[in-house]
Short mmCIF file of C-alpha atoms and ligand atoms in Angstrom, two decimals:
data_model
loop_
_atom_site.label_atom_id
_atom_site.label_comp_id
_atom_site.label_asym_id
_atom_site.label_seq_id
_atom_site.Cartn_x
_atom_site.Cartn_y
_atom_site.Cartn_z
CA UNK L 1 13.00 37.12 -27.42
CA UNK L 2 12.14 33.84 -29.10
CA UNK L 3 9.08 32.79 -31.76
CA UNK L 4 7.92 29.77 -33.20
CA UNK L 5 7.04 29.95 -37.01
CA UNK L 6 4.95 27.57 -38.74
CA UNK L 7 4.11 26.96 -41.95
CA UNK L 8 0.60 25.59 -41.95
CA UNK L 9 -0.58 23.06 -44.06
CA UNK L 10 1.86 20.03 -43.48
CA UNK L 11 0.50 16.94 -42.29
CA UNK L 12 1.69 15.70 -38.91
CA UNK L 13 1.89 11.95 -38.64
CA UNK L 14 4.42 9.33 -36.58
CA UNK L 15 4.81 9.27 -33.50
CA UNK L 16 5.34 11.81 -30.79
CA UNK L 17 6.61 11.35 -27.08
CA UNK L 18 4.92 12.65 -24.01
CA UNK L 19 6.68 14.13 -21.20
CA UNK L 20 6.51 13.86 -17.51
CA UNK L 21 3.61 15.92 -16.00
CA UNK L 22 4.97 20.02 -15.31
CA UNK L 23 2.55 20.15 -12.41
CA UNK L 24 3.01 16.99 -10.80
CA UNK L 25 6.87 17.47 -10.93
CA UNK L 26 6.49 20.55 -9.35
CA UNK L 27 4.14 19.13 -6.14
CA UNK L 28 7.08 16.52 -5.95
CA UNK L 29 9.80 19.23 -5.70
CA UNK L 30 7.49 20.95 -2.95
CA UNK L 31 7.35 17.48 -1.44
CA UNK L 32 11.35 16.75 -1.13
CA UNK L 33 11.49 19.64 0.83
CA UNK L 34 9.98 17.44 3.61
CA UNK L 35 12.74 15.27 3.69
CA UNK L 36 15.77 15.69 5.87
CA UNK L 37 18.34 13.63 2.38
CA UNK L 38 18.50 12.86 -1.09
CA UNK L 39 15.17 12.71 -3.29
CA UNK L 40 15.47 11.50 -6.78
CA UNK L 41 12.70 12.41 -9.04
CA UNK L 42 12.49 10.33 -12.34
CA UNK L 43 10.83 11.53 -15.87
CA UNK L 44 11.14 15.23 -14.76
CA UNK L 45 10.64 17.73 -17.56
CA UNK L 46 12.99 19.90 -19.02
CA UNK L 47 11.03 23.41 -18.43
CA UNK L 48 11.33 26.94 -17.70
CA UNK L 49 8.96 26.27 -14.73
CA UNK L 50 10.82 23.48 -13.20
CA UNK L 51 13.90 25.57 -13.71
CA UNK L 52 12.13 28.38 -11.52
CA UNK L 53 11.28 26.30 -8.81
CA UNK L 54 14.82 24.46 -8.43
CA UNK L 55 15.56 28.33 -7.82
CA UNK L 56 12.95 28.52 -5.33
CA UNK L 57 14.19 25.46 -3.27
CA UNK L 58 17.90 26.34 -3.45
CA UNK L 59 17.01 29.58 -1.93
CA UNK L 60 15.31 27.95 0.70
CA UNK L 61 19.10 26.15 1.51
CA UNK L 62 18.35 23.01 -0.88
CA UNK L 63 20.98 21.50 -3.63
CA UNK L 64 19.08 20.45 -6.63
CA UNK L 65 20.67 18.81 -9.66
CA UNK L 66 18.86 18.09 -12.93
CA UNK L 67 20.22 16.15 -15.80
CA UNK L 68 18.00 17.54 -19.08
CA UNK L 69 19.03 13.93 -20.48
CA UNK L 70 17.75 11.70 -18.35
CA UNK L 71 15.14 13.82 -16.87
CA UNK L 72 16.17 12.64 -13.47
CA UNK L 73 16.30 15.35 -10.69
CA UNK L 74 18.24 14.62 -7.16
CA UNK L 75 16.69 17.39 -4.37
CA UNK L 76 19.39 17.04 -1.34
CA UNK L 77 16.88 18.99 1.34
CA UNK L 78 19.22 17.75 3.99
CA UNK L 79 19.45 21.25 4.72
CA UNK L 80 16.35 23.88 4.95
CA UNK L 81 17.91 27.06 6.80
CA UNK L 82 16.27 29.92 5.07
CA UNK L 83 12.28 29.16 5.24
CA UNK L 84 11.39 32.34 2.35
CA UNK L 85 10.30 32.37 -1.36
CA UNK L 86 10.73 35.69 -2.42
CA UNK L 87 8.06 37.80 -4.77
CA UNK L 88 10.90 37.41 -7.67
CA UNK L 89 10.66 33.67 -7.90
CA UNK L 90 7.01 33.64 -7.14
CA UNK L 91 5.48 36.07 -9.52
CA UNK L 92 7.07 34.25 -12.01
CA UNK L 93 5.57 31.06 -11.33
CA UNK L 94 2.32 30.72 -8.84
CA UNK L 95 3.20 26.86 -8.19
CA UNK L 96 5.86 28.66 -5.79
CA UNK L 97 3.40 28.98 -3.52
CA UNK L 98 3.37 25.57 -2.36
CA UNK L 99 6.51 26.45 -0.50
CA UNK L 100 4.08 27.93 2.05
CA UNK L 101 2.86 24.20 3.07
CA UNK L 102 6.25 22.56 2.41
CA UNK L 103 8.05 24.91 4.78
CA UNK L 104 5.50 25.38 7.59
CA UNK L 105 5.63 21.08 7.13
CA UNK L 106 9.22 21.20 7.57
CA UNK L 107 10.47 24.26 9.49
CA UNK L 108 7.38 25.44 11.43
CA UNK L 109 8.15 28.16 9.46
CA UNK L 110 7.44 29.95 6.34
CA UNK L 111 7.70 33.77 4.60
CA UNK L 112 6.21 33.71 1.40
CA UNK L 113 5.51 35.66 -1.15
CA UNK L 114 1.56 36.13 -2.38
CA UNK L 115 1.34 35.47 -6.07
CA UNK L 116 -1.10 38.03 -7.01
CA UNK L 117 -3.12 37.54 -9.89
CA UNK L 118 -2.46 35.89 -13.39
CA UNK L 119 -2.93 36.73 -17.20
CA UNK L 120 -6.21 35.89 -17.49
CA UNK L 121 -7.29 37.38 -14.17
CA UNK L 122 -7.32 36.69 -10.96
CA UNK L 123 -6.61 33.70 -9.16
CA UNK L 124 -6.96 33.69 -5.22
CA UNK L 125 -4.84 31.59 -2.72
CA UNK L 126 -7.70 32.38 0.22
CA UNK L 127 -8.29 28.81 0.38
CA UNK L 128 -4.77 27.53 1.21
CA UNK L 129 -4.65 30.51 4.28
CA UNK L 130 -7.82 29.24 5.84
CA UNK L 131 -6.97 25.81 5.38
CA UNK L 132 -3.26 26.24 6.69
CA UNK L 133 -5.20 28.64 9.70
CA UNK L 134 -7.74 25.56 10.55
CA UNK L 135 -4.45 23.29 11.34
CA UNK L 136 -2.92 25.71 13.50
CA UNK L 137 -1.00 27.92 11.44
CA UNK L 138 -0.24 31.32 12.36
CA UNK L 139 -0.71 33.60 9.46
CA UNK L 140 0.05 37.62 9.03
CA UNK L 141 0.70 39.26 5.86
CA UNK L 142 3.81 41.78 5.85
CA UNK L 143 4.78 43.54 2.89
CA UNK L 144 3.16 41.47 -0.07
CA UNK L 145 4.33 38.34 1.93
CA UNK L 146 2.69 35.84 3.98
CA UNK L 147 3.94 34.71 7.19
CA UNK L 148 3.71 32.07 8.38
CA UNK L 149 4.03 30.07 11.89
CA UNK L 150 3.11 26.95 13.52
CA UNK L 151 2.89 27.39 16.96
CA UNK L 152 5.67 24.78 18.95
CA UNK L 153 7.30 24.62 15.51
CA UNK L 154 4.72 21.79 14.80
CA UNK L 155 1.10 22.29 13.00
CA UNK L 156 -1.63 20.60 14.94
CA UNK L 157 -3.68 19.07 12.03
CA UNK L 158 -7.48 20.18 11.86
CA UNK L 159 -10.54 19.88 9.79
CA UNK L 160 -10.87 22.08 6.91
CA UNK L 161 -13.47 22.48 3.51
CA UNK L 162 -12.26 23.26 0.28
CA UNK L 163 -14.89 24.86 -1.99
CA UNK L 164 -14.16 24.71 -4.92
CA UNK L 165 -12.00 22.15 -4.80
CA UNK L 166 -8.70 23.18 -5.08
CA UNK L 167 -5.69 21.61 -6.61
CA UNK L 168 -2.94 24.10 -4.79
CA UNK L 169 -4.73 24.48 -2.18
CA UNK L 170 -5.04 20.42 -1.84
CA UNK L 171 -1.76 20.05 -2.04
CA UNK L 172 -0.38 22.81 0.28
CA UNK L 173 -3.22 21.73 2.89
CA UNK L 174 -1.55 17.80 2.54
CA UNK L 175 2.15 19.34 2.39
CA UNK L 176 1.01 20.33 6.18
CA UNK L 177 -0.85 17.95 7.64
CA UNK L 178 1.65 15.31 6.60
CA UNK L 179 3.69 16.33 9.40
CA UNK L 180 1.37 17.22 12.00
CA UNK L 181 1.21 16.74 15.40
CA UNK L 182 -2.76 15.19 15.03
CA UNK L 183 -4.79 13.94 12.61
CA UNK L 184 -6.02 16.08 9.80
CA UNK L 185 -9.21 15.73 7.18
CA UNK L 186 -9.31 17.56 3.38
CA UNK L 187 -12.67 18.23 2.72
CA UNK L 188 -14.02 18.22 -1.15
CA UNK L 189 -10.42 17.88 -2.16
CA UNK L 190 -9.07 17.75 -5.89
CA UNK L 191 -9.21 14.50 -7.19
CA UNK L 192 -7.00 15.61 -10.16
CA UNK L 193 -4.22 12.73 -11.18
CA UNK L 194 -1.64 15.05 -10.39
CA UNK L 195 -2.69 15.16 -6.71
CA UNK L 196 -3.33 11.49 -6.24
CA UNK L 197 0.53 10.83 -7.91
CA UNK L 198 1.65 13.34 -5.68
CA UNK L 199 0.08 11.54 -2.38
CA UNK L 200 1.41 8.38 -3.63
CA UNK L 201 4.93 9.98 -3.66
CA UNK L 202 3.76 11.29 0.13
CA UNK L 203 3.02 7.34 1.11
CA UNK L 204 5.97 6.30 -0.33
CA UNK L 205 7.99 8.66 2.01
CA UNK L 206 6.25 7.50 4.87
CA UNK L 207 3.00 9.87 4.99
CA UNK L 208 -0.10 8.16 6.71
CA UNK L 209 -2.68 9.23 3.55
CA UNK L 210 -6.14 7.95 3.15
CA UNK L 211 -9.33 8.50 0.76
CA UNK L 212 -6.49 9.95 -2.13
CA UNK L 213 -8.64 10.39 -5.28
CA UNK L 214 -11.63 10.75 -3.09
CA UNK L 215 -13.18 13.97 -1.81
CA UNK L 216 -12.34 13.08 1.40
CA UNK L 217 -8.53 12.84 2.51
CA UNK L 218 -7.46 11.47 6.05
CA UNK L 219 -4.03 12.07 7.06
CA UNK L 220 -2.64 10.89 9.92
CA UNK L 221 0.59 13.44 10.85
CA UNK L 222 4.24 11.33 11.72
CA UNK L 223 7.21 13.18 13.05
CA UNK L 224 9.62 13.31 9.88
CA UNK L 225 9.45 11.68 6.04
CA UNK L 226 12.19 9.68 4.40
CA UNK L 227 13.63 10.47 0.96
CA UNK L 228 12.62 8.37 -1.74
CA UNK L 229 13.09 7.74 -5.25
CA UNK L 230 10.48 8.29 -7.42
CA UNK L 231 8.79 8.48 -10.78
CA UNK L 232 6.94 11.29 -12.17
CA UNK L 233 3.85 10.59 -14.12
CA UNK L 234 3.57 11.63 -17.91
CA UNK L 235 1.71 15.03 -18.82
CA UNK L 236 -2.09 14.47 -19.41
CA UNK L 237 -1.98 18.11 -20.71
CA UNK L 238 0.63 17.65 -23.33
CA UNK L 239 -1.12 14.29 -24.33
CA UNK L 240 -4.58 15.79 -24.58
CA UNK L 241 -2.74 18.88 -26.75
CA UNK L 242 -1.19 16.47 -29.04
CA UNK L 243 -4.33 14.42 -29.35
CA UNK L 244 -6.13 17.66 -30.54
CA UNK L 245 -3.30 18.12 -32.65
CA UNK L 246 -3.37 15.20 -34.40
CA UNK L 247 -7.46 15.32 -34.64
CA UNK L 248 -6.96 18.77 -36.59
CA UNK L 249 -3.70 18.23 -38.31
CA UNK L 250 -3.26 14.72 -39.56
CA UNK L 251 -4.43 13.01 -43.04
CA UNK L 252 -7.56 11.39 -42.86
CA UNK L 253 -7.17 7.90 -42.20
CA UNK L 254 -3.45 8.19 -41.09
CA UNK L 255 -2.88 7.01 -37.41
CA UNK L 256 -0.82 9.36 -35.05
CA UNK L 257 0.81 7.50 -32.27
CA UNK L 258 1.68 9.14 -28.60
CA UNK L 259 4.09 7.01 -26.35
CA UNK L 260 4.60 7.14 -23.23
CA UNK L 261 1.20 9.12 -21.69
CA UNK L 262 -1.21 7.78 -19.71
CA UNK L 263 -4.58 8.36 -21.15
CA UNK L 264 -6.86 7.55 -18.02
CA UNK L 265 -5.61 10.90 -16.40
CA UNK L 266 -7.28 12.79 -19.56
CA UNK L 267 -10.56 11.80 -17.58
CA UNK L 268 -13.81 10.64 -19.10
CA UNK L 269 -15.37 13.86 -20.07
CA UNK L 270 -11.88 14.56 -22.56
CA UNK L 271 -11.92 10.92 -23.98
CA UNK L 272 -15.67 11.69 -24.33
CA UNK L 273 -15.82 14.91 -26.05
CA UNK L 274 -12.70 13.26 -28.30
CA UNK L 275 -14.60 10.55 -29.76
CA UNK L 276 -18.03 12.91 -30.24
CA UNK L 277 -15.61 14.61 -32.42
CA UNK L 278 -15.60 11.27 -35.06
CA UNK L 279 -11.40 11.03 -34.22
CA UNK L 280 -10.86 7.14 -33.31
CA UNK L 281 -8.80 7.00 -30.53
CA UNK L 282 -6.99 3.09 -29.30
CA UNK L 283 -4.50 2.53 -25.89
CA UNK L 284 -2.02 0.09 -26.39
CA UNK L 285 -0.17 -0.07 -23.00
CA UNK L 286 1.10 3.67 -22.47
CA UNK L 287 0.21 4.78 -26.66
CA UNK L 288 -2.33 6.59 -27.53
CA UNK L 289 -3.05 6.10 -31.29
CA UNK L 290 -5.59 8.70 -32.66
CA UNK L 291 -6.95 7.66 -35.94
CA UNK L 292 -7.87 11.14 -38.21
CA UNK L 293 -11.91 11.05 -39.68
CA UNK L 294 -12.75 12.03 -42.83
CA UNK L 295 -14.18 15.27 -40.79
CA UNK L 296 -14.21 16.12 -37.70
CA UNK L 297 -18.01 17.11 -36.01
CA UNK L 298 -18.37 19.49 -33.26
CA UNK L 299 -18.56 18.89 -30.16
CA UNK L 300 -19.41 21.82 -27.39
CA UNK L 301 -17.40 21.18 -24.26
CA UNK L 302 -17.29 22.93 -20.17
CA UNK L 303 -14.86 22.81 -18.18
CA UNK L 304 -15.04 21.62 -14.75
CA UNK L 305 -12.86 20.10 -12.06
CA UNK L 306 -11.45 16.07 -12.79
CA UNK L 307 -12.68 14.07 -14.17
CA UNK L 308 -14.42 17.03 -16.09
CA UNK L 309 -12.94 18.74 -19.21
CA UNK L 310 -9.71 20.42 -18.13
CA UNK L 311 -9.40 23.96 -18.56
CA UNK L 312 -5.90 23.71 -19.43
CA UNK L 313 -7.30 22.25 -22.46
CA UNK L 314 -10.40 24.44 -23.52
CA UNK L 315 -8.14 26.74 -25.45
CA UNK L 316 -6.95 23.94 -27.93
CA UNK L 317 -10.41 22.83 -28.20
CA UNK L 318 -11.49 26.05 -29.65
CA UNK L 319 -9.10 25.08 -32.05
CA UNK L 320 -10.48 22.17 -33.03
CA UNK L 321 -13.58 23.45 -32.93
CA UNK L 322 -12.87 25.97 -35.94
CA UNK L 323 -11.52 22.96 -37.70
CA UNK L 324 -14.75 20.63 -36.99
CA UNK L 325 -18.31 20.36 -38.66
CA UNK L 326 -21.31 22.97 -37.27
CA UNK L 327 -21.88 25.03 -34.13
CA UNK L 328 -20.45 24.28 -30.38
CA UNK L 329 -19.15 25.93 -27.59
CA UNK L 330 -16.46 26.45 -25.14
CA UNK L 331 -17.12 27.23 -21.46
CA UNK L 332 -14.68 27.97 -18.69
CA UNK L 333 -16.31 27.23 -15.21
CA UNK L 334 -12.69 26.86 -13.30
CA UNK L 335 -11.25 30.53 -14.73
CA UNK L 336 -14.33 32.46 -16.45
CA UNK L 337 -11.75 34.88 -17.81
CA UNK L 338 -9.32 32.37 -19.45
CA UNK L 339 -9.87 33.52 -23.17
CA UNK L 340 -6.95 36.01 -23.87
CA UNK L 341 -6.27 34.04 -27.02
CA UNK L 342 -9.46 34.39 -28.52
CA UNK L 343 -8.43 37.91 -30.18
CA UNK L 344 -5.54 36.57 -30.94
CA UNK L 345 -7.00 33.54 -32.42
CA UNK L 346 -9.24 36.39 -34.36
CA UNK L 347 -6.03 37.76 -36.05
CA UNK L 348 -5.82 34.47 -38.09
CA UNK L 349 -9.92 34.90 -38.94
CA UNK L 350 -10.78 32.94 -36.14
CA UNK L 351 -15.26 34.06 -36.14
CA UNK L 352 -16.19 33.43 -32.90
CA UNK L 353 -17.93 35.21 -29.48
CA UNK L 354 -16.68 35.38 -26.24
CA UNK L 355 -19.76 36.17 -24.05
CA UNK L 356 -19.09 35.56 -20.43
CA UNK L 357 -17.15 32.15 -19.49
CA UNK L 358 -18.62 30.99 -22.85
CA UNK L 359 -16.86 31.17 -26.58
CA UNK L 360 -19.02 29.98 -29.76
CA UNK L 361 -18.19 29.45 -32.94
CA UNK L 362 -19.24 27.53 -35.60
CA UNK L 363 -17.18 25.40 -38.12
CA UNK L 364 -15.05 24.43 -39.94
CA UNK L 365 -13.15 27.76 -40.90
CA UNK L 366 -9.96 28.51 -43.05
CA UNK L 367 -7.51 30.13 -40.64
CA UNK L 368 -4.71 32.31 -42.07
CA UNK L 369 -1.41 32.82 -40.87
CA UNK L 370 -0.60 35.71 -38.84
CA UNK L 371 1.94 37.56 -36.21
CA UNK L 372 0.02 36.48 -32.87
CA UNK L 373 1.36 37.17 -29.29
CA UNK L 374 1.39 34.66 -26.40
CA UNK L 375 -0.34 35.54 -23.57
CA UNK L 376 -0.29 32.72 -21.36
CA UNK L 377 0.45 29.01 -21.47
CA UNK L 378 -2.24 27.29 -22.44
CA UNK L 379 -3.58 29.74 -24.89
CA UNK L 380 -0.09 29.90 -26.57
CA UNK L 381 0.04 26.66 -27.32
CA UNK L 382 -3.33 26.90 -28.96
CA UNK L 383 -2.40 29.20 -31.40
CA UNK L 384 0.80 26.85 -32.64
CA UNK L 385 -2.35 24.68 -33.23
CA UNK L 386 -4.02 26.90 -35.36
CA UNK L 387 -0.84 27.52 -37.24
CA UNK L 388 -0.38 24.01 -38.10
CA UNK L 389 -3.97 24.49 -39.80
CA UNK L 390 -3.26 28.48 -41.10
CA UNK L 391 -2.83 29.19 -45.04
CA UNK L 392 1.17 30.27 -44.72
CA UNK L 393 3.13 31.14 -42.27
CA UNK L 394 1.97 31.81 -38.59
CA UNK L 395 4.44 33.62 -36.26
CA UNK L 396 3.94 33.01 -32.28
CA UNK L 397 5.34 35.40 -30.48
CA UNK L 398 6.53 35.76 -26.53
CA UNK L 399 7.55 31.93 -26.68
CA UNK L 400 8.32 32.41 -23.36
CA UNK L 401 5.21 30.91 -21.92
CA UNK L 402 5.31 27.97 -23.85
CA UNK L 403 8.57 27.19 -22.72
CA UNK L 404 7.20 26.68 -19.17
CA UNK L 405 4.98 23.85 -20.19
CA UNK L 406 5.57 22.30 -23.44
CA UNK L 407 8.91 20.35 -23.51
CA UNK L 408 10.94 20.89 -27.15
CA UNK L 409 7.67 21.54 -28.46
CA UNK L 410 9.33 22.28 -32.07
CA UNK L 411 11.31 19.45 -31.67
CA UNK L 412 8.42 17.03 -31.41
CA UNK L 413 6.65 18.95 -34.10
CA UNK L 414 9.44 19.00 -36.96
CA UNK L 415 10.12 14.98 -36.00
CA UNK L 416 6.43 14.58 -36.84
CA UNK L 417 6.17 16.55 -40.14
CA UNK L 418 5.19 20.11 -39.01
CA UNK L 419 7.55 23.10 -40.62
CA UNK L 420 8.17 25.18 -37.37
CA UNK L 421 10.88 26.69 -35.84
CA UNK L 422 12.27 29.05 -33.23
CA UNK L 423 13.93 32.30 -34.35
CA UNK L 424 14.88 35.38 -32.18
CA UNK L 425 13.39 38.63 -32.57
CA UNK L 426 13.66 42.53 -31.30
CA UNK L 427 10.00 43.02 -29.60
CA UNK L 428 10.40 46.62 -29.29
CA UNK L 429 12.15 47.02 -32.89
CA UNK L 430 10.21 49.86 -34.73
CA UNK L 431 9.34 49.21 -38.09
CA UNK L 432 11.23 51.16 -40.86
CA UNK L 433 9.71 52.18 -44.31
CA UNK L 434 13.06 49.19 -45.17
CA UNK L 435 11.74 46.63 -42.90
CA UNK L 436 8.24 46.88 -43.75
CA UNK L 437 9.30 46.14 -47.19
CA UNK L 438 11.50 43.10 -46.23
CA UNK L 439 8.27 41.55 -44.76
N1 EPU D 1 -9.62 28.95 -5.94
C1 EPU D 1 -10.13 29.75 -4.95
N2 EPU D 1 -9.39 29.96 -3.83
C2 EPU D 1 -8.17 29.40 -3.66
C3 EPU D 1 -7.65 28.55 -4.67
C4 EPU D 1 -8.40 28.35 -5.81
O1 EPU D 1 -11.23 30.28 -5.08
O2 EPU D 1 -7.54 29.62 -2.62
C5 EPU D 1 -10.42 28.70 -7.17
C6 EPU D 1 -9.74 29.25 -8.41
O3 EPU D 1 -10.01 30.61 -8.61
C7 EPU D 1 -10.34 28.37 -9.50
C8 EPU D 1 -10.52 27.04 -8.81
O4 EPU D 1 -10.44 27.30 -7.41
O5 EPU D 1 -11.58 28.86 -9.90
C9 EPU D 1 -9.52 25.98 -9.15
O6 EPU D 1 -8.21 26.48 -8.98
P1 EPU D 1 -7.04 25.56 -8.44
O7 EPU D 1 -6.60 26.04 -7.11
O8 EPU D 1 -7.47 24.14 -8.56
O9 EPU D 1 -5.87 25.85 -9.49
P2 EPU D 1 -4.32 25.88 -9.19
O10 EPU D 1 -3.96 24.85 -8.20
O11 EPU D 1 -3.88 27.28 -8.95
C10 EPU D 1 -3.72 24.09 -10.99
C11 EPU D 1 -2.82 24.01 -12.18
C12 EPU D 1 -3.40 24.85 -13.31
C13 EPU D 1 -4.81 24.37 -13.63
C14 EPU D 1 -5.67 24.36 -12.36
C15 EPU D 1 -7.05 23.79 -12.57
C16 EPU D 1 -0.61 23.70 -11.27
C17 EPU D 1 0.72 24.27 -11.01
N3 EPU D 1 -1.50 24.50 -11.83
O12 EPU D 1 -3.75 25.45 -10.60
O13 EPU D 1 -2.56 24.62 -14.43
O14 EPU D 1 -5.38 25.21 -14.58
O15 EPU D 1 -5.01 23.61 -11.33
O16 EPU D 1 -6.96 22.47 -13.01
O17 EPU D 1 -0.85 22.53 -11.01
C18 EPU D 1 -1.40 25.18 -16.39
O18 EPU D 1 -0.74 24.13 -16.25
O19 EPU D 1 -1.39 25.84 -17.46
C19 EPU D 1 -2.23 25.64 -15.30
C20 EPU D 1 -2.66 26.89 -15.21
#
């Protein structure tokens, strides 16, 4: 297995390039499935999770070709003969799921495998059944697997109420309706970037959409889509990471620049929280240039569907927390559980409480380096964080799950003055009286 090792302390300054967006890309993917031809799919990142859906959508009979170089992915789903993704593919990656809408869309058709629940707890898929049931679906669960069927091969669009508002479950509601017999309506939909770029991309194909980025999202079903060719946006996750990053990490004074993001999809309660903190932030076009204060103050943040805080960033936050000036707080209203790093964070001498959805902890606090263990995406990440901030050297372990979302994360580091790097290493190796004494 592979882990990043950091030696804390450096400064990180220049410039650092965001990605395309991991979760749009995937809803795009889902979405050339509806297409009897070639897609192309620009700014596509190179990631273990885009890597395990291409698997998912060959099984289902698709070719899929993706050049790490150019980022540019071509999806032929000219043909779609074998409407399954199977428990393998799926409990790897819960975005699999969306195969379920993409298929039924496509093939009247679909055997899927439930994703069951997730690191940090459990994370239900109840709302994409109902919603698929209310237009017209068919749905039994065999064996771990749901089945799926639309009656006369064709779903007959309905009315359906997501609470809370979903993001899959947006997505594999409009992966269904696009192709509908009738007329379908989203209720309290997600009005998350990812799913507006993704109904764009719909549009573009030939989908009748309207009210995207509203909570209310008419669709009008048409007998097939068209391939098309289009660009992915950049990663608001990565951006809003590296903007943390450069908050906690950079010289005071120094100017960190991020190309190629688009800030607006951070949402106002991010930028908001950001500039509480005292860190100057400037767009220029698609850079971000974050401008490092003297000290940082701190700012208490909750999570809460867009435009509120994201919760794929309250982990890093609680990094920058420890780094800023006085007491604040974390809280997780979209996952209540999501806080597997915290002990993990405590192994560097992280002080904080997790009570409830809710960490505190007050600031600033001198981290030390330590071995830590990954535990999920998000939280990984935040622990390469505090290692950029750690006295010595800070060893992440199970790199794994950063690999899924974080595109050469230690590349972009090292270019911007951070020591890191990736080595391999035995997790079940038993320690020796030797090997104890090597480390
Ligand atoms: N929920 C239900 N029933 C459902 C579906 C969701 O109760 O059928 C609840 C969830 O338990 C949660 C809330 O609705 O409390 C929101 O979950 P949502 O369905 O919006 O999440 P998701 O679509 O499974 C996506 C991202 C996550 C991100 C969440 C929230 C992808 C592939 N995943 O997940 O991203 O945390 O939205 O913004 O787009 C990540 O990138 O690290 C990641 C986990």
């Amino acid at each position: 297995m592979d882990k990043l090792v950091i030696e804390g302390g450096r400064p990180l300054r220049g410039t650092i390039p965001i990605s395309g967006s991991k979760n749009t890309a995937l809803m795009l993917m889902a979405g050339a499935v509806l297409a009897d031809g070639v897609t192309v799919l620009e700014n596509i990142p190179h990631l273990r999770d885009i890597t395990t859906f291409s698997h998912v959508l060959r099984i289902a009979g698709a070719s899929v070709r993706f050049d790490p170089e150019t980022h540019v992915m071509r999806i032929d789903a000219t043909r779609i003969d074998f409407p399954e993704a199977p428990y393998e593919l799926v409990k790897q990656m819960r975005a699999s799921f969306y195969m379920l809408g993409a298929l039924l869309g496509r093939c009247g058709q679909a055997r899927v495998s439930l994703p069951g629940g997730c690191a940090w707890g459990p994370r239900p898929v109840n709302l994409h059944l109902e919603g698929l049931r209310a237009f017209g679906a068919e749905i039994e669960l065999d064996q771990g697997y749901v089945v799926a069927r639309a009656p006369g091969g064709r779903l007959r669009g309905g009315r359906f109420r997501l609470e809370p508002p979903s993001v899959g479950a947006t997505v594999n509601l409009l992966l269904g309706a696009v192709t509908a017999r009738g007329s379908s309506r989203i209720e309290n939909a997600a009005l998350e970037p990812d799913v507006v770029v993704f109904g764009r991309a719909l549009q573009q194909m030939g989908a009748r959409i309207e009210g995207l980025g509203t909570r209310t999202i008419e669709v009008e079903g048409v007998d097939a889509l068209q391939p098309v060719t289009f660009r992915n946006c950049p990663d608001r996750i990565e951006l809003g990471t590296f903007m943390i990053a450069a908050a906690i990490a950079g010289s005071p004074g120094d100017t960190i620049y991020l190309t190629g993001a688009e800030p607006s999809h951070l949402g106002e309660a991010f930028l908001e929280a950001f500039r509480q903190t005292g860190a100057a932030f400037t767009f220029d076009g698609d850079t971000v240039a974050v401008t490092v204060p003297e000290r940082l103050q701190a700012v208490s943040i909750e999570t809460a569907p867009y435009p509120g805080f994201p919760t794929d960033l309250q982990a890093q936050w609680t990094v920058l927390l420890s780094q800023a000036e006085g007491a604040g707080f974390v809280r997780d209203t979209v996952y209540p559980d999501r806080f597997k790093h915290v002990p993990e964070l405590m192994r560097m001498g992280l002080q904080a409480r997790v009570e409830g959805n809710t960490v505190f902890l007050e600031g600033p606090q001198r981290l030390q380096g330590a071995h830590v263990m990954s535990t999920d995406l998000r939280g990984s990440v935040s622990l390469v964080l505090a290692g950029l901030v750690a006295e010595g050297e800070t060893h992440v372990l199970r790199v794994y799950h950063l690999d899924r979302g974080y595109e050469n994360l230690e590349g972009k580091l090292s270019a911007a003055g951070i020591a890191i790097r990736r080595e391999s290493y035995d997790e079940f190796a038993t320690p020796t009286p030797e090997s104890a004494e090597e480390n």
